Tab-separated table of C-alpha atoms in Angstrom:
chain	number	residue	atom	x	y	z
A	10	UNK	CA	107.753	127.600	142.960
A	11	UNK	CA	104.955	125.748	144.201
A	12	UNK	CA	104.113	123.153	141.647
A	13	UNK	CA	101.744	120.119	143.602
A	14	UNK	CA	103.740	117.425	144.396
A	15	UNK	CA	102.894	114.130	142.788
A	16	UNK	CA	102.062	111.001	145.169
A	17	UNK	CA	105.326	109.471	146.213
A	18	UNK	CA	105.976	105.764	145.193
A	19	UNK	CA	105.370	103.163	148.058
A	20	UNK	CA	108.505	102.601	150.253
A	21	UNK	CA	109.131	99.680	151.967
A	22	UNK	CA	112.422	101.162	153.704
A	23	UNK	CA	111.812	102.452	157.273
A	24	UNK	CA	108.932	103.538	159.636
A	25	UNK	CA	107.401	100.573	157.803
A	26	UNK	CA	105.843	99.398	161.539
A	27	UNK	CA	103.679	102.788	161.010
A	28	UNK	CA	101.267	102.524	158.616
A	29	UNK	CA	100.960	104.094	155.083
A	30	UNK	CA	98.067	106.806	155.791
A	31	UNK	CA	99.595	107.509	159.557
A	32	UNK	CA	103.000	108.005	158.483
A	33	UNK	CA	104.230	111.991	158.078
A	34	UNK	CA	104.155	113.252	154.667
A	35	UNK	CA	107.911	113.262	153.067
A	36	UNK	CA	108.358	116.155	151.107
A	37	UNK	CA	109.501	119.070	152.180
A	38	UNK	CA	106.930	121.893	150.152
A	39	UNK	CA	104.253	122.159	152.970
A	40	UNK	CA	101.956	120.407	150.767
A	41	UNK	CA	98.452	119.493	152.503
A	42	UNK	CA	95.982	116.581	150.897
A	43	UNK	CA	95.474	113.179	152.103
A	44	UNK	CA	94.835	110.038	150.094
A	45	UNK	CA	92.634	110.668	146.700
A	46	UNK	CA	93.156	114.479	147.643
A	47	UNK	CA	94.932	116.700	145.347
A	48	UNK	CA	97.958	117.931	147.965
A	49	UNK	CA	97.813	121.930	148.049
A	50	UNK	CA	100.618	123.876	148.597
A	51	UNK	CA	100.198	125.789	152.702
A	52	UNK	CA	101.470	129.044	151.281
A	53	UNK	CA	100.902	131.055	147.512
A	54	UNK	CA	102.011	134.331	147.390
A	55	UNK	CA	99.558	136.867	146.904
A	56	UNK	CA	100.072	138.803	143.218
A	57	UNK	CA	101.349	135.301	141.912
A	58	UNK	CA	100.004	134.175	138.467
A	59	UNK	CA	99.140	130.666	138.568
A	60	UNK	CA	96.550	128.048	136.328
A	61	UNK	CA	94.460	126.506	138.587
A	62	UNK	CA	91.971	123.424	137.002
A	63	UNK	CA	89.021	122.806	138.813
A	64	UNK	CA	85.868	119.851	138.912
A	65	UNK	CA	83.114	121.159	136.046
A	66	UNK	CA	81.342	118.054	136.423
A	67	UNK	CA	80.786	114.982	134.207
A	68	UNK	CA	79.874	115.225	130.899
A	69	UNK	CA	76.069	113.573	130.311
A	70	UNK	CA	76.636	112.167	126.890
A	71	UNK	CA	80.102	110.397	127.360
A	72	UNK	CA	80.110	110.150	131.303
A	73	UNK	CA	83.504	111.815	131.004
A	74	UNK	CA	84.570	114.344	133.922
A	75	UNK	CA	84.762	117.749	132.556
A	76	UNK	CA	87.244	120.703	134.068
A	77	UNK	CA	87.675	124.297	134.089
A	78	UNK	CA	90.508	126.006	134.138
A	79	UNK	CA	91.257	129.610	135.648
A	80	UNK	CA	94.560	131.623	134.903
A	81	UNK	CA	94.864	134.808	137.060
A	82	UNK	CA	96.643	136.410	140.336
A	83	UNK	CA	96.386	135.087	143.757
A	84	UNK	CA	94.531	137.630	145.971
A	85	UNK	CA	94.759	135.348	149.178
A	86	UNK	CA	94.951	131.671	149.939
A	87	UNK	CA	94.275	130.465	153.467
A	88	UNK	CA	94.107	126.373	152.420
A	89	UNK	CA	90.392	126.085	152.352
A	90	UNK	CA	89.498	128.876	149.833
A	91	UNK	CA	91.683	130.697	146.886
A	92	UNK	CA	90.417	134.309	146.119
A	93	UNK	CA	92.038	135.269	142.796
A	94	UNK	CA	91.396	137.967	139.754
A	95	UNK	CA	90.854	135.992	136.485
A	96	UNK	CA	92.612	137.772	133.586
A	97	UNK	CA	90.533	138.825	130.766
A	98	UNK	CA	90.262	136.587	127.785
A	99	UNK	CA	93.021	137.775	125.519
A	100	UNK	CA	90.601	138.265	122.520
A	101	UNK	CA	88.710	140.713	124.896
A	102	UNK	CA	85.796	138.149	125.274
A	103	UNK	CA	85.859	138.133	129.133
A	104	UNK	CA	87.042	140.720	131.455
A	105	UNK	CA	89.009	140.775	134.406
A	106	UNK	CA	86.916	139.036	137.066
A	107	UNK	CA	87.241	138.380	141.224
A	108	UNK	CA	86.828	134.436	141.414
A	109	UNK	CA	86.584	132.128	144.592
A	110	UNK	CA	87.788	128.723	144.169
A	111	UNK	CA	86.972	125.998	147.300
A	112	UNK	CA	89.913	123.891	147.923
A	113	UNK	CA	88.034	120.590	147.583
A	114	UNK	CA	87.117	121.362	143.612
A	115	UNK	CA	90.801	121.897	142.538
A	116	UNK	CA	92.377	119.269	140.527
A	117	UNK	CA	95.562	120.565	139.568
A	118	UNK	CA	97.581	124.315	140.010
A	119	UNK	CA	100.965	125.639	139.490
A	120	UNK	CA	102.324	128.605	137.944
A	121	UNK	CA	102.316	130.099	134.687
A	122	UNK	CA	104.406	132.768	133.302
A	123	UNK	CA	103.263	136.800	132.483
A	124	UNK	CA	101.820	137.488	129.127
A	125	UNK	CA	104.276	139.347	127.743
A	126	UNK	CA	103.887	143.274	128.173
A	127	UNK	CA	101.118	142.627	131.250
A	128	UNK	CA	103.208	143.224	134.038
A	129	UNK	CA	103.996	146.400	132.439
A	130	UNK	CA	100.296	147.373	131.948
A	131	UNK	CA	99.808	146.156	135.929
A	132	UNK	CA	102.318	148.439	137.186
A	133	UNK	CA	101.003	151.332	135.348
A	134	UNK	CA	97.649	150.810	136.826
A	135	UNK	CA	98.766	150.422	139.980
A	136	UNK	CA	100.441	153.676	139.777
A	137	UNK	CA	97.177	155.523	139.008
């Protein structure tokens, strides 16, 4: 799994004499960010299904920021750039569609389970 970690708590125990933004990151996932930075994950395996919410802008009426989210299969991810194929809208409204995402617009991402009888469908396709 590689759900972004959430900003750890401030700790005052060791390698206090370093500090906070020059200290090494603590967990262990390989996550990359730095402060006000949504940390990334280094690695996503390609042909994983994952959300991924993006910056859409602020809204003009209520100044509000406004987001976008994407659901689909990572093509390739190389921590500056996610190439993925957006699954059709399940009412058929949208098709499948190649999207690139820039690292710097993503919010939030983590994983999100098949729709049920898809990964039959992909296999099949595949196949052909």
């Amino acid at each position: 799994m590689f759900i972004v970690p959430q900003p750890e708590p401030h700790n005052t125990a060791g390698n206090t004499d370093v500090p906070p933004a020059k200290r090494e990151p603590r967990d262990l996932s390989g996550a990359i960010g730095g402060s006000g930075v949504p940390r990334l994950p280094r690695e996503i395996p390609s042909g994983a299904r994952i959300v991924v919410r993006t910056k859409a802008g602020t809204d003009p009426n209520t100044g509000r920021m406004t987001y976008r989210d994407f659901v689909g299969h990572v093509q390739q991810w190389n921590g500056t750039t996610l190439k993925m194929i957006r699954d059709a809208a399940a009412n058929g409204s949208r098709p499948e569609q190649q999207v690139s995402i820039e690292a710097d617009s993503i919010v939030r991402l983590k994983p999100v389970p098949e729709r049920p009888g898809t990964a039959a469908r992909r296999k099949a396709s595949a196949k052909a």
